[in-house]
Each structure stands twice: as C-alpha cells, then as structure tokens.
Coordinates of C-alpha atoms in Angstrom, one line a residue:
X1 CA 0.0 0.0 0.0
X2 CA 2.8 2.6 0.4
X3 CA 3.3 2.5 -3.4
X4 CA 0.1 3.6 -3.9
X5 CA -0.6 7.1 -5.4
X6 CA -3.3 9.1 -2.8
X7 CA -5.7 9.0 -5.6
X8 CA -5.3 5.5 -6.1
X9 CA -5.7 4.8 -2.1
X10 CA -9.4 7.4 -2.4
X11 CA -10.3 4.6 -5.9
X12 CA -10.4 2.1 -3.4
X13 CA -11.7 3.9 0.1
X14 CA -14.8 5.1 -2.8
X15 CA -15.2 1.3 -3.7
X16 CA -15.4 0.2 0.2
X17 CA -18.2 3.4 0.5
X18 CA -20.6 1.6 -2.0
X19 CA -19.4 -1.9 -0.8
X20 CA -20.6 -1.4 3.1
X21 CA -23.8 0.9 1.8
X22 CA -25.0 -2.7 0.3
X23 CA -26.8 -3.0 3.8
X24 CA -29.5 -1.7 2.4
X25 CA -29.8 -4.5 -0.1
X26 CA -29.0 -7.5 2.4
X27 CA -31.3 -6.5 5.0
X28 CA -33.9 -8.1 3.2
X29 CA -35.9 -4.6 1.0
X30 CA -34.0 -4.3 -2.2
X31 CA -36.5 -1.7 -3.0
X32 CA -34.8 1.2 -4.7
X33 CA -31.7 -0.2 -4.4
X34 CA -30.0 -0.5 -7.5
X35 CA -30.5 3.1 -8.0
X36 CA -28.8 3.9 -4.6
X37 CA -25.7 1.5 -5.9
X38 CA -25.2 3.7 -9.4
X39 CA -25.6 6.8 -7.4
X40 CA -23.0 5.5 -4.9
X41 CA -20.6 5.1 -8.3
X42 CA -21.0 7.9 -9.8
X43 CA -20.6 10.0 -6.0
X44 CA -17.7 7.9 -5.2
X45 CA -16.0 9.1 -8.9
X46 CA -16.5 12.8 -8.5
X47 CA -15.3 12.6 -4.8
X48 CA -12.0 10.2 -6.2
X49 CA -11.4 13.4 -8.5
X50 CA -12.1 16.6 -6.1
X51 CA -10.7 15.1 -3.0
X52 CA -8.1 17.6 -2.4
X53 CA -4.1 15.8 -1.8
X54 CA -4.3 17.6 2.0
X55 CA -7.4 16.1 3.3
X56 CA -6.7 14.5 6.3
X57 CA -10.0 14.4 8.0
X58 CA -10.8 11.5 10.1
X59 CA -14.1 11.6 11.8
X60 CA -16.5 9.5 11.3
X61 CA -19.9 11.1 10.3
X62 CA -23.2 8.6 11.1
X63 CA -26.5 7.9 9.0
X64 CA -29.0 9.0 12.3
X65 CA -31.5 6.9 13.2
X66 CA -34.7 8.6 13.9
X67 CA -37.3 6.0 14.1
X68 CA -39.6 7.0 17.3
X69 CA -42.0 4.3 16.9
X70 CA -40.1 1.7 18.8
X71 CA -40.6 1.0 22.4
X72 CA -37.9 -2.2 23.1
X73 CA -34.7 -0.7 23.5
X74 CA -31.6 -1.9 21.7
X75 CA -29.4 -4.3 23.7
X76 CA -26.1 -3.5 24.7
X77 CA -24.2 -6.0 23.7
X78 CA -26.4 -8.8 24.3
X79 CA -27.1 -11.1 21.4
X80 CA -28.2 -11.5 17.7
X81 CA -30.5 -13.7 15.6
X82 CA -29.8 -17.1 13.1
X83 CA -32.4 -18.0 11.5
X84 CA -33.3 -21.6 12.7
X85 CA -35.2 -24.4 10.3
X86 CA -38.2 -25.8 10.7
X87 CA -38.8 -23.6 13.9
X88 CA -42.7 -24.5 13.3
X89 CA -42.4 -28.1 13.2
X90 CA -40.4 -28.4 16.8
X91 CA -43.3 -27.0 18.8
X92 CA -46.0 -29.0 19.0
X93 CA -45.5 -30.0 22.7
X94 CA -44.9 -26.4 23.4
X95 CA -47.8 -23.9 23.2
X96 CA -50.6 -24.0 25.4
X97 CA -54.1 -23.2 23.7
X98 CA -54.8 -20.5 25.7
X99 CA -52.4 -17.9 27.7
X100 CA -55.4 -16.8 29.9
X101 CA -55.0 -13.7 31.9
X102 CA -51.1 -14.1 32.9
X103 CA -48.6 -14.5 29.7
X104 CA -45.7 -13.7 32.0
X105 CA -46.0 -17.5 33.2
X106 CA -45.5 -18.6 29.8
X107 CA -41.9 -20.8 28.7
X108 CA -39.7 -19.2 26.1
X109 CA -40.1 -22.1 23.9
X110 CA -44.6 -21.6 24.0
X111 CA -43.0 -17.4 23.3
X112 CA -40.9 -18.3 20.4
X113 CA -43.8 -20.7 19.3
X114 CA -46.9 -17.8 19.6
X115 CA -44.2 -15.3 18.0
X116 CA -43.8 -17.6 15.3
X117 CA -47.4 -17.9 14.8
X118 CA -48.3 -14.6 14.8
X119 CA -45.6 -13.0 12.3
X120 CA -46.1 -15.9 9.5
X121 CA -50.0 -14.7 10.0
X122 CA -49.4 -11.4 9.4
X123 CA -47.0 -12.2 6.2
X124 CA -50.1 -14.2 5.0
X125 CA -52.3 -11.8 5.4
X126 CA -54.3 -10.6 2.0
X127 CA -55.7 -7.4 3.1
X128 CA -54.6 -4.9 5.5
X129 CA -52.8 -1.7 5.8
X130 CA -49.0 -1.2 6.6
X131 CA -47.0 2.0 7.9
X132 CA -43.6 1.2 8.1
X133 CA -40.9 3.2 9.8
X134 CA -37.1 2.4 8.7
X135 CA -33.6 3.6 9.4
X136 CA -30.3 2.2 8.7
X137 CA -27.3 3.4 10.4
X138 CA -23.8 3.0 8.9
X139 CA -20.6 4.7 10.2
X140 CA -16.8 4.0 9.2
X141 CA -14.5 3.4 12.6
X142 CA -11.7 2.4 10.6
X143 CA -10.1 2.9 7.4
X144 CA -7.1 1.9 5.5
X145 CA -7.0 5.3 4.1
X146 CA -7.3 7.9 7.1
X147 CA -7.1 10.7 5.2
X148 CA -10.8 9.8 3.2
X149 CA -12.6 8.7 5.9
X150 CA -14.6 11.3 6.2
X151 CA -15.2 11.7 3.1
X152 CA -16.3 8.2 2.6
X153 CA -18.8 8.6 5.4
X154 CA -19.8 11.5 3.8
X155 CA -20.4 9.3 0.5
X156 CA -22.7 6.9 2.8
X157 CA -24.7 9.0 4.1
X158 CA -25.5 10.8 1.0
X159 CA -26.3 8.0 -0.3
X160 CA -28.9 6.4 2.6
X161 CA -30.3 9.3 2.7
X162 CA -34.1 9.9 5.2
X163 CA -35.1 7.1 7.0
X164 CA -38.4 5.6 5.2
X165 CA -41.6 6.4 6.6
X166 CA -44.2 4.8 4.1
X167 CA -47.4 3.5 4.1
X168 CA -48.2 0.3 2.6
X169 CA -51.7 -1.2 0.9
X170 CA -52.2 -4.8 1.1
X171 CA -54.7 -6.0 -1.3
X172 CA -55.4 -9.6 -2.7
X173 CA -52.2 -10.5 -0.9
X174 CA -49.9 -7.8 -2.7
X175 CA -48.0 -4.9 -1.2
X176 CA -48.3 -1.9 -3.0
X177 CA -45.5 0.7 -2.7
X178 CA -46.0 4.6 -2.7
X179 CA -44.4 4.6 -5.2
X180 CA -46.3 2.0 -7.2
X181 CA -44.4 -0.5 -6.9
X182 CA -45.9 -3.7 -6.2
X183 CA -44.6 -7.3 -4.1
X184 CA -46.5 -10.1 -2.3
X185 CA -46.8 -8.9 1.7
X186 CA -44.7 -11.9 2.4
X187 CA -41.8 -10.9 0.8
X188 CA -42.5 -7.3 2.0
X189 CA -42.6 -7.9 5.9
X190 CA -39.3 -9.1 7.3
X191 CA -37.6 -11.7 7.5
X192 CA -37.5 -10.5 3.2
X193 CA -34.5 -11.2 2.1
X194 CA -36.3 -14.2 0.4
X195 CA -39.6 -14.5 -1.4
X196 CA -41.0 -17.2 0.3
X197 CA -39.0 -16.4 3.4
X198 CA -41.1 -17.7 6.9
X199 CA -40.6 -16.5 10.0
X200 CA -38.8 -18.8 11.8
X201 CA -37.1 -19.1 15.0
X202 CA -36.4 -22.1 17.7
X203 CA -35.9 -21.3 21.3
X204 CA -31.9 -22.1 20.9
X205 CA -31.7 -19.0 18.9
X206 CA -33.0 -16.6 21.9
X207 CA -31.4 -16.0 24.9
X208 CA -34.5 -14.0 26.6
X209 CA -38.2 -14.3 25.6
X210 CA -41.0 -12.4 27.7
X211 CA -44.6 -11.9 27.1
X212 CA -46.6 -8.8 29.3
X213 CA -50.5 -7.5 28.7
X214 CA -51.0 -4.5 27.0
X215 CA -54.6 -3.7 27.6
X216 CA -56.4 -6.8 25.6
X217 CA -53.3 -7.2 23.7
X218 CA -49.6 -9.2 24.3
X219 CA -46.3 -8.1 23.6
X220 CA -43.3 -10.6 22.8
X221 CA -40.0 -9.6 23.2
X222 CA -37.0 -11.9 21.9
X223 CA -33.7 -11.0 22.4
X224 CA -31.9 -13.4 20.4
X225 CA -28.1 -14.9 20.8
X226 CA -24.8 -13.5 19.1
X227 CA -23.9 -14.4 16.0
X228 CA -20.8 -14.0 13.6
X229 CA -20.5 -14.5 10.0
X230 CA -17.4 -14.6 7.5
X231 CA -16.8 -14.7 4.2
X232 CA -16.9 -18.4 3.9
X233 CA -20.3 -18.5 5.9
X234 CA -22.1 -15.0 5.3
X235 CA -25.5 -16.3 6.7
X236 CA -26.5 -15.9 10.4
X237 CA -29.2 -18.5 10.9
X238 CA -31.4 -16.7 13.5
X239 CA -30.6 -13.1 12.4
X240 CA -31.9 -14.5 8.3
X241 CA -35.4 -16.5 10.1
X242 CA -36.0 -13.4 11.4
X243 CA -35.2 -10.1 10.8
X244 CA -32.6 -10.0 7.7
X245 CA -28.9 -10.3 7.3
X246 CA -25.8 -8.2 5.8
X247 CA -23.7 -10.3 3.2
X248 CA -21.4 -8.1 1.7
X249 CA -20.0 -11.1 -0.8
X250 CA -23.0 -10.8 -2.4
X251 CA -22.7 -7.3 -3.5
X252 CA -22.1 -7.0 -7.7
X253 CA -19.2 -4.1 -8.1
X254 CA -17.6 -3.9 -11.6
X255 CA -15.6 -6.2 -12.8
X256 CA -11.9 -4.9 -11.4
X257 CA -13.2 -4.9 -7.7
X258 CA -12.9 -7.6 -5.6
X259 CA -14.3 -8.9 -1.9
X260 CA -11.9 -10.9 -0.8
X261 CA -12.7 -10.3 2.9
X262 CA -16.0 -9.7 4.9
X263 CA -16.4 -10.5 9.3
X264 CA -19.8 -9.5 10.9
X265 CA -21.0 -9.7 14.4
X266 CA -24.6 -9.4 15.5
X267 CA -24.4 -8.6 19.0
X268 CA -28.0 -9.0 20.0
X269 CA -31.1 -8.4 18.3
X270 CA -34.3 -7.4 19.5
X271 CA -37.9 -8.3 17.9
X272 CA -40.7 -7.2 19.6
X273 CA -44.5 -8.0 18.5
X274 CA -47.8 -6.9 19.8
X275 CA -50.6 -9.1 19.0
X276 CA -54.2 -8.5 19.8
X277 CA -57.0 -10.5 21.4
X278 CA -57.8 -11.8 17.8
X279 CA -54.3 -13.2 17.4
X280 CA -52.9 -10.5 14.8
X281 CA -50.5 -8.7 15.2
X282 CA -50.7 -4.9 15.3
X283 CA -47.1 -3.6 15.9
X284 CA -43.7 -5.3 14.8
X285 CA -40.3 -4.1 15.5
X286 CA -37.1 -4.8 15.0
X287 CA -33.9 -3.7 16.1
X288 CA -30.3 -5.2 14.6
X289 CA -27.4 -3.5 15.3
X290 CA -23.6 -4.9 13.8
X291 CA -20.4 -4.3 13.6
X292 CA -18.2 -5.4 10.6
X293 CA -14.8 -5.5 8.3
X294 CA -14.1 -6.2 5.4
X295 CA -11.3 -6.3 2.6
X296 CA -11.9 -4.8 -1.1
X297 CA -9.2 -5.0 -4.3
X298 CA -8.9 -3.3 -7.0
X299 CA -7.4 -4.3 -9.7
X300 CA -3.8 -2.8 -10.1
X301 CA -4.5 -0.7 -7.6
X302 CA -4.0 -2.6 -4.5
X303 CA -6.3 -3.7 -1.4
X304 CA -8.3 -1.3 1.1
X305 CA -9.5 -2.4 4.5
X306 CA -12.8 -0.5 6.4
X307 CA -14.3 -1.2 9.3
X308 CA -17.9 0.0 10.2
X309 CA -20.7 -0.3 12.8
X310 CA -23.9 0.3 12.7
X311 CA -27.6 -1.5 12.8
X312 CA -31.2 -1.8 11.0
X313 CA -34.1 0.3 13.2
X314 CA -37.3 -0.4 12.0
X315 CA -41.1 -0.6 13.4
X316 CA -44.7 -1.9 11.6
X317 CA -47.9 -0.8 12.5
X318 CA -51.0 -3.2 10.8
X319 CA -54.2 -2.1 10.3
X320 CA -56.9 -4.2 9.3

C-alpha cells in the first residue's frame, strides 16, 4: 500500500463506501436499491477526482436513526439472531391453547412458538394496511485510508439518505409501494431477504423471551443470541429466520473490484410484537445492530481495509 498514489488509495476507500452501503440491499428490501448503488458510483468518482491531496479528516460522520416508533430498547451487547429451520415443526409439545390472563407464566419455547405464529399470519395476510418506519445506520471506525474517511462517510450517508416512513396497501395478498411498486406482503414484511421467506425461530436461537398485557393485547420480546459470520459463511441463521442479514460477498461491483474479505458480528437483536385478542398482530419491531470489516481489491490498484458499525431500526404498524 505505500506504493500507492493518494488518488489510487481514495479509488479504493470510494469502492469500500458503496461496498458497506449494500446494507440496504441484504437486510432483506432491495427496494430502490440499484438506483442507490449507481448513485454510490457515480458519487464515489466525482469525490476520487475533487478530494483535495491535504485532506486528512478523520471523523467519522453517522447515518441517524430517527425512528420513534419503537418501544424495546436496543441491547447492549447482548445477542443477535440465526435464523433456525423448521422452527414451526419443533413445537407441538410447546404452546398452550390459551395464555389466559397471565402471559408472564409462559416458557420461552410456548413465546418463540406464539411469536412464530403470529408473524407468519401477518406475512399471510391478504388485506390490510401497513406503515412502516425504517432507518439504517452505517458509520466507518476504521479505514485503510485515514485521510478519506470522512469523506467516505460523507459518500454513505448521501447515499442512505431519510429514514423511510411509508405506508403500505395490502390487497389480494400484494403490497403496494408509494411509489407503485408492487410485491406479495410476504416478501414485504421481514424476514425479506427471500420471497417465500417464513418467520422462523427455535428457542436455541433466543437467549431472553418475555410476554406482558398490553390492555387486551400481548407483547413478545425476543432478544436473540450473538452471531458471527465470514466470508466463507455469510448467513447468520437466527438473524436471516427473522429479521434480515448483511452479506457483503454478495454485492455486484464492476468487474476490477474484488471482496476478498468480509467478518460481521450481531451482537444482539431485538424483535418485539404486539398481538391482539384476535391473534394479529398490530405492531412489529425490530432492532439489529452490527459491527463489521471487510477487505476490497482493485485491480492494479491494491487492497483497502474499512471497518464500520452500525444497525437496521425499524417498526410496523397493521391495520386491518
């Protein structure tokens, strides 16, 4: 790397920029962006060019989160979601038919069961209203090139943009956009980073599961277990049955780059659900943060390392 011009070093800092925005993507809602990734390009080629040779700006500058629908707080620390197989076919031994007036007495394995339950409903559900409430926070905390790290950040958050605040018509089983666009509601509500993705988590995936009354309604909360992903194996199992996932290899960047590294952690996610007395659920949220590194080449210019933090914020109201 010391052989490296400063303008070949920003090449590659740019390329890492629209590498680590590709959360946006992995998290499950591609919508809109293939659009944000040729916006990231063409940003991250005029800031290769204007970048003055002097810059040696180093703080990192943060996406903000300002959803303010949620009401279960973000761990600190704690632990992170795989998404488990066949969590639906391990739990006939473990819900009771009724919860009666105290949920509190209820095991984690009848929570993770009812939580089950209640989300794939809601995926399946043909007609119904949907506000959604998103934000996606990304910030550099290392960079091979010091000097462009602020810059870079600068390039991210450009990029991401307002949080989404969005309403959503379900009709016939299709989600309809704002914008028009259209998707069936089970790809739209998480876990959507597959079509005919189910909700699916097994009590070995969560470390804490509560249930408390909330007037004539119950609200889940599963804190789920740490996870770590690499290159090799980009899929957390409980984070991907439940929420979404971040797999940088999977990002397409012309034909000279290269990923040739990529580490996450998911220290400890939070999914929260309020269901009413008629067993749907009105309010879904879900709160991921990460941490990550990774390794990006370009060709005859060299390798660039960044490493970021950061986390998916999102809440669901349903109306039916």
């Amino acid at each position: 790397m010391h052989s490296l011009t400063k303008e070949a070093k920003r090449a590659i800092a740019a390329i890492l920029a629209v590498w680590i925005f590709a959360m946006g993507w992995v998290l499950g809602d591609n919508h809109g962006f293939d659009e944000g990734v040729e916006a990231a390009k063409a940003d991250s080629s005029a800031t290769v060019q204007t970048v003055p040779s002097g810059e040696e700006t180093t703080t990192a500058t943060t996406v903000p989160s300002t959803n303010e629908t949620t009401t279960a707080p973000a761990p600190s620390g704690a632990t992170t979601i795989p998404s488990t197989q066949g969590a639906d076919n391990n739990t006939t031994t473990q819900q009771p038919t009724t919860e009666g007036n105290d949920p509190a007495s209820l095991s984690k394995e009848q929570i993770v069961h009812k939580v089950n339950e209640a989300v794939n409903k809601v995926k399946n559900e043909q007609n119904m209203t949907c506000h959604k409430k998103e934000a996606i926070t990304i910030t550099l905390t290392g960079l091979s090139v010091e000097s462009a790290r602020n810059t870079v950040n600068d390039i991210i958050q450009g990029i991401a943009g307002e949080p989404v605040d969005e309403t959503i018509t379900v009709a016939n089983g299709i989600a309809t956009y704002p914008d028009g666009t259209t998707k069936p509601v089970k790809e739209a509500i998480p876990p959507s980073n597959d079509a005919t993705k189910d909700f699916k988590l097994t009590a070995d995936g969560v470390a804490t599961a509560t249930a408390t009354k909330n007037g004539e309604n119950t609200v889940y909360t599963l804190i789920l277990v740490p996870e770590d992903t690499t290159a090799a194996s980009p899929i957390p199992t409980h984070n991907s049955g439940a929420i979404g996932y971040l797999n940088l290899m999977a990002v397409k960047l012309p034909s000279i780059v290269t990923i040739v590294d990529s580490n996450m952690h998911y220290p400890g996610s939070t999914v929260e659900v309020e269901v009413n007395a008629a067993g749907q659920v009105v309010r879904l949220v879900n709160k991921m943060p990460m941490t990550g590194d990774g390794t990006a080449k370009i060709t005859l210019l060299g390798e660039g390392k960044a490493e970021f933090e950061g986390g998916l914020d999102e809440s669901w109201e349903f109306t039916y």
